mmCIF file of C-alpha atoms and ligand atoms in Angstrom:
data_model
loop_
_atom_site.group_PDB
_atom_site.id
_atom_site.type_symbol
_atom_site.label_atom_id
_atom_site.label_comp_id
_atom_site.label_asym_id
_atom_site.label_seq_id
_atom_site.Cartn_x
_atom_site.Cartn_y
_atom_site.Cartn_z
ATOM 1 C CA MET A 1386 -17.207 22.521 7.420
ATOM 2 C CA THR A 1387 -16.128 23.649 4.017
ATOM 3 C CA THR A 1388 -12.643 23.235 2.588
ATOM 4 C CA VAL A 1389 -9.449 22.896 4.601
ATOM 5 C CA ASP A 1390 -6.063 24.534 4.287
ATOM 6 C CA LEU A 1391 -3.298 22.004 3.963
ATOM 7 C CA PRO A 1392 -0.230 23.195 5.847
ATOM 8 C CA LEU A 1393 3.133 21.679 5.045
ATOM 9 C CA LEU A 1394 3.904 19.134 7.730
ATOM 10 C CA PRO A 1395 7.364 18.968 9.229
ATOM 11 C CA LEU A 1396 9.571 16.278 7.768
ATOM 12 C CA GLY A 1397 9.007 12.864 9.308
ATOM 13 C CA ARG A 1398 5.641 13.722 10.880
ATOM 14 C CA GLY A 1399 3.856 10.978 9.070
ATOM 15 C CA THR A 1400 3.289 12.588 5.705
ATOM 16 C CA ASP A 1401 3.654 10.583 2.530
ATOM 17 C CA ARG A 1402 4.021 13.536 0.182
ATOM 18 C CA ALA A 1403 7.312 13.585 -1.649
ATOM 19 C CA SER A 1404 7.136 17.362 -2.002
ATOM 20 C CA GLU A 1405 7.198 17.704 1.771
ATOM 21 C CA ARG A 1406 10.010 15.305 2.357
ATOM 22 C CA GLY A 1407 12.537 16.883 0.030
ATOM 23 C CA VAL A 1408 13.540 14.635 -2.807
ATOM 24 C CA GLU A 1409 16.888 15.911 -3.974
ATOM 25 C CA CYS A 1410 19.120 13.249 -5.348
ATOM 26 C CA PRO A 1411 22.298 12.853 -3.378
ATOM 27 C CA GLY A 1412 25.331 14.205 -5.214
ATOM 28 C CA ASP A 1413 27.356 11.025 -4.993
ATOM 29 C CA LEU A 1414 24.739 8.679 -6.426
ATOM 30 C CA PRO A 1415 26.521 6.047 -8.547
ATOM 31 C CA SER A 1416 25.966 6.275 -12.268
ATOM 32 C CA ALA A 1417 23.210 3.999 -13.585
ATOM 33 C CA SER A 1418 25.644 2.868 -16.297
ATOM 34 C CA ASP A 1419 28.293 1.702 -13.819
ATOM 35 C CA PRO A 1420 28.809 -1.954 -14.845
ATOM 36 C CA ASP A 1421 29.897 -2.794 -11.286
ATOM 37 C CA LEU A 1422 26.636 -1.835 -9.579
ATOM 38 C CA VAL A 1423 25.508 -5.411 -8.927
ATOM 39 C CA ALA A 1424 28.938 -6.362 -7.567
ATOM 40 C CA ARG A 1425 28.987 -3.192 -5.433
ATOM 41 C CA ALA A 1426 25.561 -4.027 -3.973
ATOM 42 C CA HIS A 1427 26.681 -7.567 -3.164
ATOM 43 C CA ALA A 1428 29.901 -6.309 -1.568
ATOM 44 C CA ALA A 1429 28.145 -3.680 0.560
ATOM 45 C CA LYS A 1430 25.480 -6.128 1.696
ATOM 46 C CA GLU A 1431 28.118 -8.678 2.587
ATOM 47 C CA ALA A 1432 30.169 -6.088 4.476
ATOM 48 C CA LEU A 1433 27.101 -5.152 6.539
ATOM 49 C CA GLY A 1434 26.194 -8.794 7.165
ATOM 50 C CA GLU A 1435 23.611 -9.287 9.912
ATOM 51 C CA ARG A 1436 23.587 -5.545 10.609
ATOM 52 C CA VAL A 1437 21.275 -4.987 7.636
ATOM 53 C CA PHE A 1438 17.869 -6.465 6.793
ATOM 54 C CA VAL A 1439 16.483 -5.744 3.330
ATOM 55 C CA LEU A 1440 12.720 -5.858 2.718
ATOM 56 C CA GLY A 1441 11.337 -5.752 -0.837
ATOM 57 C CA HIS A 1442 7.767 -5.223 -2.031
ATOM 58 C CA HIS A 1443 6.669 -7.339 -5.013
ATOM 59 C CA TYR A 1444 6.393 -4.233 -7.231
ATOM 60 C CA GLN A 1445 10.101 -3.524 -6.991
ATOM 61 C CA ARG A 1446 12.384 -3.808 -9.999
ATOM 62 C CA ASP A 1447 14.205 -7.132 -10.554
ATOM 63 C CA GLU A 1448 17.555 -5.362 -10.144
ATOM 64 C CA VAL A 1449 16.591 -4.468 -6.572
ATOM 65 C CA ILE A 1450 14.374 -7.366 -5.482
ATOM 66 C CA GLN A 1451 17.280 -9.783 -5.965
ATOM 67 C CA PHE A 1452 18.883 -8.265 -2.858
ATOM 68 C CA ALA A 1453 15.821 -8.556 -0.589
ATOM 69 C CA ASP A 1454 16.067 -10.866 2.431
ATOM 70 C CA VAL A 1455 12.279 -10.969 2.524
ATOM 71 C CA THR A 1456 9.847 -10.179 -0.302
ATOM 72 C CA GLY A 1457 6.133 -9.723 0.161
ATOM 73 C CA ASP A 1458 2.990 -7.691 -0.163
ATOM 74 C CA SER A 1459 2.186 -4.924 2.291
ATOM 75 C CA PHE A 1460 0.749 -7.279 4.905
ATOM 76 C CA LYS A 1461 3.619 -9.760 4.816
ATOM 77 C CA LEU A 1462 6.209 -7.003 4.957
ATOM 78 C CA ALA A 1463 4.461 -5.378 7.928
ATOM 79 C CA ARG A 1464 4.370 -8.742 9.681
ATOM 80 C CA ASP A 1465 7.998 -9.531 8.868
ATOM 81 C CA ALA A 1466 9.459 -6.063 9.479
ATOM 82 C CA ALA A 1467 10.276 -6.946 13.075
ATOM 83 C CA ALA A 1468 11.624 -10.402 12.181
ATOM 84 C CA ARG A 1469 15.267 -9.390 12.665
ATOM 85 C CA PRO A 1470 15.436 -7.401 15.887
ATOM 86 C CA ALA A 1471 19.224 -7.699 15.865
ATOM 87 C CA ALA A 1472 19.567 -5.857 12.536
ATOM 88 C CA GLU A 1473 20.617 -2.243 13.080
ATOM 89 C CA PHE A 1474 19.378 -1.162 9.673
ATOM 90 C CA VAL A 1475 16.182 -2.092 7.851
ATOM 91 C CA VAL A 1476 16.496 -1.028 4.209
ATOM 92 C CA PHE A 1477 12.996 -0.807 2.789
ATOM 93 C CA CYS A 1478 12.695 -1.314 -0.956
ATOM 94 C CA GLY A 1479 9.137 -0.110 -1.391
ATOM 95 C CA VAL A 1480 7.398 3.199 -0.820
ATOM 96 C CA HIS A 1481 7.319 5.738 1.988
ATOM 97 C CA PHE A 1482 4.180 4.569 3.840
ATOM 98 C CA MET A 1483 5.638 1.050 4.026
ATOM 99 C CA ALA A 1484 8.914 2.331 5.453
ATOM 100 C CA GLU A 1485 6.962 4.355 8.024
ATOM 101 C CA SER A 1486 5.059 1.240 9.075
ATOM 102 C CA ALA A 1487 8.334 -0.655 9.330
ATOM 103 C CA ASP A 1488 9.721 2.099 11.563
ATOM 104 C CA ILE A 1489 6.655 1.846 13.798
ATOM 105 C CA LEU A 1490 6.855 -1.943 13.999
ATOM 106 C CA THR A 1491 10.614 -2.276 14.548
ATOM 107 C CA GLY A 1492 12.567 -1.641 17.724
ATOM 108 C CA PRO A 1493 13.562 1.898 18.764
ATOM 109 C CA GLU A 1494 17.229 1.252 18.103
ATOM 110 C CA GLN A 1495 16.604 -0.037 14.582
ATOM 111 C CA GLN A 1496 16.893 2.497 11.772
ATOM 112 C CA VAL A 1497 14.669 2.233 8.695
ATOM 113 C CA ILE A 1498 16.068 3.523 5.416
ATOM 114 C CA LEU A 1499 14.189 4.293 2.186
ATOM 115 C CA PRO A 1500 16.832 4.417 -0.578
ATOM 116 C CA ASP A 1501 15.007 7.216 -2.450
ATOM 117 C CA LEU A 1502 12.819 9.655 -0.524
ATOM 118 C CA ALA A 1503 10.854 10.384 -3.690
ATOM 119 C CA ALA A 1504 9.358 6.893 -3.500
ATOM 120 C CA GLY A 1505 5.961 8.039 -2.220
ATOM 121 C CA CYS A 1506 2.480 6.836 -3.150
ATOM 122 C CA SER A 1507 -0.041 9.006 -4.982
ATOM 123 C CA MET A 1508 -2.905 7.135 -3.325
ATOM 124 C CA ALA A 1509 -1.567 7.703 0.177
ATOM 125 C CA ASP A 1510 -1.223 11.401 -0.702
ATOM 126 C CA MET A 1511 -4.968 11.580 -1.412
ATOM 127 C CA ALA A 1512 -5.915 11.451 2.284
ATOM 128 C CA ARG A 1513 -4.313 14.063 4.482
ATOM 129 C CA LEU A 1514 -4.840 14.499 8.181
ATOM 130 C CA PRO A 1515 -6.529 17.948 8.086
ATOM 131 C CA GLN A 1516 -8.947 16.622 5.450
ATOM 132 C CA VAL A 1517 -9.659 13.504 7.483
ATOM 133 C CA GLU A 1518 -10.232 15.561 10.626
ATOM 134 C CA ALA A 1519 -12.632 17.804 8.703
ATOM 135 C CA ALA A 1520 -14.584 14.735 7.561
ATOM 136 C CA TRP A 1521 -14.642 13.484 11.145
ATOM 137 C CA ARG A 1522 -16.126 16.792 12.309
ATOM 138 C CA ALA A 1523 -18.778 16.499 9.598
ATOM 139 C CA MET A 1524 -19.713 13.073 10.999
ATOM 140 C CA ALA A 1525 -20.182 14.767 14.381
ATOM 141 C CA ASP A 1526 -22.294 17.543 12.822
ATOM 142 C CA ALA A 1527 -24.500 14.882 11.204
ATOM 143 C CA GLY A 1528 -24.872 13.197 14.607
ATOM 144 C CA VAL A 1529 -23.254 9.924 13.508
ATOM 145 C CA GLN A 1530 -19.623 10.188 14.619
ATOM 146 C CA ASP A 1531 -20.217 7.867 17.593
ATOM 147 C CA LEU A 1532 -21.302 5.148 15.183
ATOM 148 C CA VAL A 1533 -18.386 5.471 12.758
ATOM 149 C CA VAL A 1534 -15.295 3.252 12.882
ATOM 150 C CA PRO A 1535 -12.355 4.541 10.817
ATOM 151 C CA VAL A 1536 -10.481 1.962 8.758
ATOM 152 C CA THR A 1537 -7.407 2.911 6.804
ATOM 153 C CA TYR A 1538 -5.687 0.961 4.097
ATOM 154 C CA MET A 1539 -2.011 0.372 4.804
ATOM 155 C CA ASN A 1540 -1.404 2.705 1.845
ATOM 156 C CA SER A 1541 -1.771 5.816 3.968
ATOM 157 C CA SER A 1542 0.590 8.038 5.891
ATOM 158 C CA ALA A 1543 1.426 7.295 9.521
ATOM 159 C CA ASP A 1544 -0.646 10.226 10.771
ATOM 160 C CA ILE A 1545 -3.805 8.734 9.189
ATOM 161 C CA LYS A 1546 -3.015 5.401 10.846
ATOM 162 C CA ALA A 1547 -2.557 7.301 14.118
ATOM 163 C CA PHE A 1548 -5.948 8.977 13.616
ATOM 164 C CA CYS A 1549 -7.507 5.516 13.309
ATOM 165 C CA GLY A 1550 -5.645 4.311 16.397
ATOM 166 C CA ARG A 1551 -6.922 7.291 18.429
ATOM 167 C CA ASN A 1552 -10.493 6.847 17.247
ATOM 168 C CA GLY A 1553 -11.118 3.147 17.740
ATOM 169 C CA GLY A 1554 -10.134 2.145 14.208
ATOM 170 C CA VAL A 1555 -7.843 -0.248 12.448
ATOM 171 C CA VAL A 1556 -5.398 -0.583 9.541
ATOM 172 C CA CYS A 1557 -6.002 -3.142 6.799
ATOM 173 C CA THR A 1558 -4.198 -4.359 3.718
ATOM 174 C CA SER A 1559 -5.536 -5.872 0.528
ATOM 175 C CA SER A 1560 -5.106 -9.328 2.068
ATOM 176 C CA ASN A 1561 -7.192 -8.742 5.167
ATOM 177 C CA ALA A 1562 -9.639 -5.958 4.245
ATOM 178 C CA GLU A 1563 -12.648 -8.253 4.690
ATOM 179 C CA VAL A 1564 -11.582 -9.410 8.158
ATOM 180 C CA ALA A 1565 -10.782 -5.829 9.144
ATOM 181 C CA LEU A 1566 -14.188 -4.599 7.963
ATOM 182 C CA GLU A 1567 -15.904 -7.440 9.811
ATOM 183 C CA TRP A 1568 -14.016 -6.391 12.929
ATOM 184 C CA ALA A 1569 -14.992 -2.748 12.387
ATOM 185 C CA PHE A 1570 -18.692 -3.508 11.862
ATOM 186 C CA ALA A 1571 -18.729 -5.467 15.119
ATOM 187 C CA GLN A 1572 -17.487 -2.492 17.156
ATOM 188 C CA LYS A 1573 -20.623 -0.379 17.609
ATOM 189 C CA GLY A 1574 -23.609 -2.672 17.242
ATOM 190 C CA PRO A 1575 -25.993 -3.009 14.294
ATOM 191 C CA ASP A 1576 -25.877 0.692 13.380
ATOM 192 C CA THR A 1577 -22.098 0.762 12.941
ATOM 193 C CA LYS A 1578 -20.768 2.655 9.931
ATOM 194 C CA VAL A 1579 -17.260 2.550 8.513
ATOM 195 C CA ILE A 1580 -15.256 5.330 6.950
ATOM 196 C CA PHE A 1581 -12.610 3.779 4.717
ATOM 197 C CA PHE A 1582 -9.441 5.673 3.677
ATOM 198 C CA PRO A 1583 -8.004 6.293 1.101
ATOM 199 C CA ASP A 1584 -8.826 3.709 -1.580
ATOM 200 C CA GLN A 1585 -12.486 3.846 -2.557
ATOM 201 C CA HIS A 1586 -12.042 0.799 -4.804
ATOM 202 C CA LEU A 1587 -10.655 -1.572 -2.181
ATOM 203 C CA GLY A 1588 -13.346 -0.342 0.226
ATOM 204 C CA ARG A 1589 -16.173 -0.774 -2.275
ATOM 205 C CA ASN A 1590 -14.956 -4.103 -3.654
ATOM 206 C CA THR A 1591 -14.632 -5.530 -0.159
ATOM 207 C CA ALA A 1592 -17.912 -4.178 1.234
ATOM 208 C CA VAL A 1593 -20.013 -5.090 -1.799
ATOM 209 C CA LEU A 1594 -18.406 -8.192 -3.259
ATOM 210 C CA LYS A 1595 -17.148 -9.885 -0.093
ATOM 211 C CA MET A 1596 -19.534 -8.702 2.591
ATOM 212 C CA GLY A 1597 -22.866 -8.334 0.823
ATOM 213 C CA TYR A 1598 -23.410 -4.592 1.235
ATOM 214 C CA SER A 1599 -25.103 -2.930 -1.722
ATOM 215 C CA LEU A 1600 -23.726 -0.083 -3.788
ATOM 216 C CA ASP A 1601 -26.501 2.026 -2.255
ATOM 217 C CA ASP A 1602 -25.044 1.362 1.205
ATOM 218 C CA CYS A 1603 -21.862 3.142 0.068
ATOM 219 C CA VAL A 1604 -21.287 6.864 -0.381
ATOM 220 C CA VAL A 1605 -18.124 8.606 -1.546
ATOM 221 C CA TRP A 1606 -16.588 11.396 0.524
ATOM 222 C CA ASN A 1607 -14.818 13.853 -1.759
ATOM 223 C CA PRO A 1608 -12.311 15.806 0.362
ATOM 224 C CA HIS A 1609 -12.207 18.565 -2.243
ATOM 225 C CA LEU A 1610 -15.910 19.396 -1.945
ATOM 226 C CA PRO A 1611 -17.625 21.216 0.910
ATOM 227 C CA GLY A 1612 -19.090 18.644 3.285
ATOM 228 C CA GLY A 1613 -17.410 15.929 1.215
ATOM 229 C CA GLY A 1614 -20.137 16.504 -1.386
ATOM 230 C CA LEU A 1615 -22.631 14.684 0.872
ATOM 231 C CA THR A 1616 -25.657 15.808 2.819
ATOM 232 C CA ALA A 1617 -26.083 14.967 6.492
ATOM 233 C CA ASP A 1618 -28.957 12.668 5.476
ATOM 234 C CA GLN A 1619 -26.691 10.772 3.090
ATOM 235 C CA LEU A 1620 -24.131 10.335 5.871
ATOM 236 C CA ARG A 1621 -26.834 9.098 8.215
ATOM 237 C CA ALA A 1622 -28.151 6.593 5.654
ATOM 238 C CA ALA A 1623 -24.754 5.220 4.584
ATOM 239 C CA LYS A 1624 -23.121 2.074 5.962
ATOM 240 C CA VAL A 1625 -19.789 2.605 4.225
ATOM 241 C CA ILE A 1626 -18.276 6.026 3.641
ATOM 242 C CA LEU A 1627 -15.578 5.645 1.003
ATOM 243 C CA TRP A 1628 -12.785 8.203 0.756
ATOM 244 C CA LYS A 1629 -12.365 9.449 -2.815
ATOM 245 C CA GLY A 1630 -8.895 8.073 -3.434
ATOM 246 C CA HIS A 1631 -7.523 5.564 -5.880
ATOM 247 C CA CYS A 1632 -4.353 3.955 -7.169
ATOM 248 C CA SER A 1633 -3.133 5.547 -10.376
ATOM 249 C CA VAL A 1634 -1.698 2.198 -11.512
ATOM 250 C CA HIS A 1635 -4.615 -0.149 -10.790
ATOM 251 C CA GLY A 1636 -7.157 2.490 -11.797
ATOM 252 C CA ARG A 1637 -5.960 2.134 -15.410
ATOM 253 C CA PHE A 1638 -7.291 -1.365 -16.014
ATOM 254 C CA SER A 1639 -10.513 -1.334 -17.980
ATOM 255 C CA PRO A 1640 -13.466 -3.709 -18.400
ATOM 256 C CA VAL A 1641 -13.211 -3.211 -22.173
ATOM 257 C CA VAL A 1642 -9.746 -4.789 -22.229
ATOM 258 C CA VAL A 1643 -11.039 -7.677 -20.102
ATOM 259 C CA ASP A 1644 -13.677 -8.359 -22.790
ATOM 260 C CA GLU A 1645 -11.110 -8.055 -25.590
ATOM 261 C CA LEU A 1646 -8.715 -10.493 -23.932
ATOM 262 C CA ARG A 1647 -11.486 -12.984 -23.234
ATOM 263 C CA ALA A 1648 -12.372 -12.892 -26.941
ATOM 264 C CA LYS A 1649 -8.720 -13.196 -27.987
ATOM 265 C CA ILE A 1650 -7.397 -15.848 -25.560
ATOM 266 C CA PRO A 1651 -9.709 -18.846 -25.148
ATOM 267 C CA GLY A 1652 -9.999 -19.957 -21.525
ATOM 268 C CA VAL A 1653 -8.050 -16.979 -20.160
ATOM 269 C CA GLN A 1654 -8.578 -16.311 -16.468
ATOM 270 C CA ILE A 1655 -8.621 -12.737 -15.277
ATOM 271 C CA LEU A 1656 -6.718 -12.215 -12.025
ATOM 272 C CA VAL A 1657 -6.749 -8.722 -10.548
ATOM 273 C CA HIS A 1658 -5.813 -6.718 -7.477
ATOM 274 C CA PRO A 1659 -8.725 -5.261 -5.426
ATOM 275 C CA GLU A 1660 -7.404 -1.722 -6.029
ATOM 276 C CA CYS A 1661 -8.886 -2.094 -9.548
ATOM 277 C CA THR A 1662 -12.248 -0.439 -10.216
ATOM 278 C CA HIS A 1663 -15.459 -2.210 -9.258
ATOM 279 C CA GLU A 1664 -16.315 -2.697 -12.968
ATOM 280 C CA VAL A 1665 -13.032 -4.529 -13.596
ATOM 281 C CA VAL A 1666 -13.257 -6.630 -10.436
ATOM 282 C CA LEU A 1667 -16.839 -7.619 -11.348
ATOM 283 C CA LYS A 1668 -15.556 -9.030 -14.632
ATOM 284 C CA ALA A 1669 -12.568 -10.836 -13.096
ATOM 285 C CA ASP A 1670 -12.356 -14.513 -12.195
ATOM 286 C CA LEU A 1671 -10.162 -13.992 -9.146
ATOM 287 C CA VAL A 1672 -9.246 -11.000 -7.023
ATOM 288 C CA GLY A 1673 -6.597 -10.657 -4.324
ATOM 289 C CA SER A 1674 -3.447 -9.043 -3.015
ATOM 290 C CA THR A 1675 -0.089 -9.348 -4.727
ATOM 291 C CA GLU A 1676 0.819 -12.313 -2.526
ATOM 292 C CA PHE A 1677 -2.478 -13.990 -3.526
ATOM 293 C CA ILE A 1678 -1.752 -13.322 -7.204
ATOM 294 C CA ILE A 1679 1.684 -14.948 -6.900
ATOM 295 C CA LYS A 1680 0.336 -18.000 -5.061
ATOM 296 C CA THR A 1681 -2.488 -18.403 -7.619
ATOM 297 C CA ILE A 1682 -0.045 -18.446 -10.528
ATOM 298 C CA GLU A 1683 2.317 -20.806 -8.699
ATOM 299 C CA ALA A 1684 -0.546 -23.242 -8.140
ATOM 300 C CA ALA A 1685 -1.960 -22.942 -11.678
ATOM 301 C CA PRO A 1686 -1.598 -25.896 -14.041
ATOM 302 C CA ALA A 1687 0.875 -25.782 -16.914
ATOM 303 C CA GLY A 1688 -0.759 -24.563 -20.105
ATOM 304 C CA SER A 1689 -3.282 -22.326 -18.313
ATOM 305 C CA SER A 1690 -3.765 -18.735 -19.522
ATOM 306 C CA TRP A 1691 -3.905 -15.684 -17.310
ATOM 307 C CA ALA A 1692 -4.392 -11.960 -17.761
ATOM 308 C CA ILE A 1693 -3.173 -10.140 -14.658
ATOM 309 C CA GLY A 1694 -4.220 -6.688 -13.501
ATOM 310 C CA THR A 1695 -1.525 -5.452 -11.193
ATOM 311 C CA GLU A 1696 1.812 -3.628 -11.377
ATOM 312 C CA LEU A 1697 3.956 -4.529 -14.358
ATOM 313 C CA ASN A 1698 7.231 -5.433 -12.594
ATOM 314 C CA LEU A 1699 5.388 -8.233 -10.809
ATOM 315 C CA VAL A 1700 3.524 -9.429 -13.911
ATOM 316 C CA GLN A 1701 6.758 -9.553 -15.920
ATOM 317 C CA ARG A 1702 8.505 -11.456 -13.113
ATOM 318 C CA LEU A 1703 5.640 -13.976 -12.977
ATOM 319 C CA ALA A 1704 5.728 -14.435 -16.763
ATOM 320 C CA LYS A 1705 9.485 -15.077 -16.610
ATOM 321 C CA ALA A 1706 9.190 -17.505 -13.692
ATOM 322 C CA HIS A 1707 6.347 -19.497 -15.292
ATOM 323 C CA PRO A 1708 7.186 -20.046 -18.976
ATOM 324 C CA ASP A 1709 4.833 -23.051 -18.994
ATOM 325 C CA LYS A 1710 1.816 -20.740 -18.439
ATOM 326 C CA GLN A 1711 0.578 -17.978 -20.706
ATOM 327 C CA ILE A 1712 0.702 -14.741 -18.744
ATOM 328 C CA THR A 1713 -0.551 -11.470 -20.210
ATOM 329 C CA PHE A 1714 -0.627 -7.982 -18.728
ATOM 330 C CA LEU A 1715 -4.206 -6.662 -18.451
ATOM 331 C CA ASP A 1716 -3.417 -3.380 -20.174
ATOM 332 C CA LYS A 1717 -2.281 -2.363 -23.626
ATOM 333 C CA ASP A 1718 0.180 0.198 -22.311
ATOM 334 C CA VAL A 1719 3.221 -0.230 -20.155
ATOM 335 C CA CYS A 1720 2.258 0.589 -16.603
ATOM 336 C CA TYR A 1721 4.833 0.525 -13.841
ATOM 337 C CA CYS A 1722 4.283 2.231 -10.518
ATOM 338 C CA SER A 1723 6.608 5.175 -11.087
ATOM 339 C CA THR A 1724 7.248 5.731 -7.390
ATOM 340 C CA MET A 1725 7.992 2.065 -6.666
ATOM 341 C CA ASN A 1726 10.429 2.287 -9.580
ATOM 342 C CA ARG A 1727 12.278 5.161 -7.901
ATOM 343 C CA ILE A 1728 14.155 2.549 -5.898
ATOM 344 C CA ASP A 1729 16.761 1.534 -8.432
ATOM 345 C CA LEU A 1730 20.200 0.005 -8.175
ATOM 346 C CA PRO A 1731 22.087 3.330 -7.924
ATOM 347 C CA HIS A 1732 19.974 4.424 -4.926
ATOM 348 C CA PHE A 1733 20.221 0.971 -3.347
ATOM 349 C CA VAL A 1734 24.016 0.888 -3.729
ATOM 350 C CA TRP A 1735 24.308 4.453 -2.443
ATOM 351 C CA ALA A 1736 22.227 3.658 0.655
ATOM 352 C CA LEU A 1737 24.161 0.482 1.449
ATOM 353 C CA GLU A 1738 27.620 1.899 0.769
ATOM 354 C CA SER A 1739 26.771 4.912 2.950
ATOM 355 C CA LEU A 1740 25.902 2.527 5.798
ATOM 356 C CA VAL A 1741 29.201 0.698 5.291
ATOM 357 C CA GLU A 1742 30.932 4.075 5.675
ATOM 358 C CA GLY A 1743 28.968 4.724 8.872
ATOM 359 C CA VAL A 1744 26.595 7.296 7.363
ATOM 360 C CA VAL A 1745 22.846 6.699 7.720
ATOM 361 C CA VAL A 1746 21.039 8.271 4.762
ATOM 362 C CA ASN A 1747 17.293 8.706 4.121
ATOM 363 C CA ARG A 1748 16.227 7.514 7.538
ATOM 364 C CA ILE A 1749 12.435 7.302 7.949
ATOM 365 C CA GLU A 1750 11.529 8.197 11.496
ATOM 366 C CA VAL A 1751 7.942 8.629 12.661
ATOM 367 C CA ASP A 1752 7.591 10.985 15.637
ATOM 368 C CA PRO A 1753 6.832 9.222 18.952
ATOM 369 C CA GLU A 1754 3.271 10.500 19.374
ATOM 370 C CA THR A 1755 2.215 9.483 15.860
ATOM 371 C CA GLU A 1756 4.048 6.198 16.285
ATOM 372 C CA ARG A 1757 2.234 5.396 19.537
ATOM 373 C CA ASP A 1758 -1.229 5.935 18.047
ATOM 374 C CA ALA A 1759 -0.462 4.349 14.669
ATOM 375 C CA LEU A 1760 0.877 1.278 16.440
ATOM 376 C CA VAL A 1761 -2.509 0.829 18.139
ATOM 377 C CA ALA A 1762 -4.231 0.588 14.729
ATOM 378 C CA LEU A 1763 -1.463 -1.544 13.193
ATOM 379 C CA GLN A 1764 -1.454 -3.917 16.139
ATOM 380 C CA ARG A 1765 -5.235 -4.290 15.880
ATOM 381 C CA MET A 1766 -4.674 -5.387 12.289
ATOM 382 C CA LEU A 1767 -1.919 -7.836 13.194
ATOM 383 C CA ASP A 1768 -4.170 -9.288 15.915
ATOM 384 C CA LEU A 1769 -7.124 -9.838 13.554
ATOM 385 C CA PRO A 1770 -8.313 -13.413 13.431
ATOM 386 C CA GLY A 1771 -8.639 -15.466 10.294
ATOM 387 C CA LYS A 1772 -7.056 -15.300 6.917
ATOM 388 C CA SER A 1773 -3.435 -14.383 6.377
ATOM 389 C CA HIS A 1774 -0.684 -15.638 4.129
ATOM 390 C CA LYS A 1775 0.085 -18.297 6.687
ATOM 391 C CA ASP A 1776 -3.273 -19.957 5.951
HETATM 392 P P1 13P B 1868 -0.519 -5.135 -1.567
HETATM 393 O O1 13P B 1868 0.932 -5.132 -1.255
HETATM 394 O O2 13P B 1868 -1.360 -5.161 -0.321
HETATM 395 O O3 13P B 1868 -0.917 -6.181 -2.535
HETATM 396 O O4 13P B 1868 -0.872 -3.706 -2.206
HETATM 397 C C1 13P B 1868 -0.446 -3.355 -3.441
HETATM 398 C C2 13P B 1868 0.028 -1.966 -3.512
HETATM 399 O O5 13P B 1868 -0.463 -1.161 -4.241
HETATM 400 C C3 13P B 1868 1.117 -1.579 -2.691
HETATM 401 O O6 13P B 1868 1.385 -0.270 -2.905
HETATM 402 FE FE1 SF4 B 1869 0.624 3.626 -4.481
HETATM 403 FE FE2 SF4 B 1869 -0.613 2.311 -6.471
HETATM 404 FE FE3 SF4 B 1869 2.034 2.602 -6.526
HETATM 405 FE FE4 SF4 B 1869 0.880 0.971 -4.731
HETATM 406 S S1 SF4 B 1869 0.887 0.725 -6.944
HETATM 407 S S2 SF4 B 1869 2.535 2.462 -4.353
HETATM 408 S S3 SF4 B 1869 -1.028 2.107 -4.299
HETATM 409 S S4 SF4 B 1869 0.513 4.273 -6.625
#
């Protein structure tokens, strides 16, 4: 195994890469300066009534999230995607991998729409099926494949989820990564190993900080190096094989800024997402998914001080909603997720008004074979025991 060629996948076959989906803006997109955009969105949503169900991830802009029927983190949105089986259209205000999961989890007659096809995820793009299959072959060459359980973060394309479904693995999100890893380690006896795609930080933070594995138990598979940059002996010795992927937003937070804010704001509590680096998470007071971050701030006493390391739309919304608490962004620079921000009011209005006119635009449709296998891994996640937002 050396390097792999990466063929362009046909549209809709479970790839998250914007370049392969085609991202041209529709010609009749309303102008961003149209003062009637909010009224137009309300009118279109009202005209569609129960026919449309709008899901919104917490990182969405305020201008869009106000129209969501359900808001949530990746886990909650996956769980709630099928909540309205009577809705013909599920408009997903989030990114491509989330819309794919919604398509897999909703009924065959329901159509999932992503208002802007350029809303991808750079992290999901870091693990591609040919690369993952090459890594899997390397596990076989090292004589350990039978012991390895593949676990993929929700932030991956449908074909990676399908790979996990076919190979005895599971999907996880930032809210259930620990339970999913516990499940995975119970699958093949005491010698079980896990390969975790595509976010090395979530994998490492969960394995080391929540489950007691050491940093030496973890190795990093670099898909751009021959053999992942690892020897067969390293693969044999590892318990956790972390894919070399990361979130470009959460990867920005730095331990230096944590120290600076602690010195500047007495009593500040550092609250971060587990996609942050291990060094940042080690210095934090609390770590959890976006839903956990929201619940923590809601439950915090008035007058408490917080520095939050997650996407800026959410941090700004929390600061606005809780003026009695001091909420600071854990970075000196503005840091939105640029692909989450692709879903803006013009695209939302365009998608909804097109539906009113009987035209389905930007449908996200996972092919049946990928859907069947990805559903196996998603369903294993939804069936996991223990912690969820309901608890
Ligand atoms: P959660 O929704 O699981 O908190 O993940 C955050 C994220 O980066 C989504 O893209
Ligand atoms: Fe992807 Fe990070 Fe943006 Fe989430 S915040 S969509 S993981 S780039």
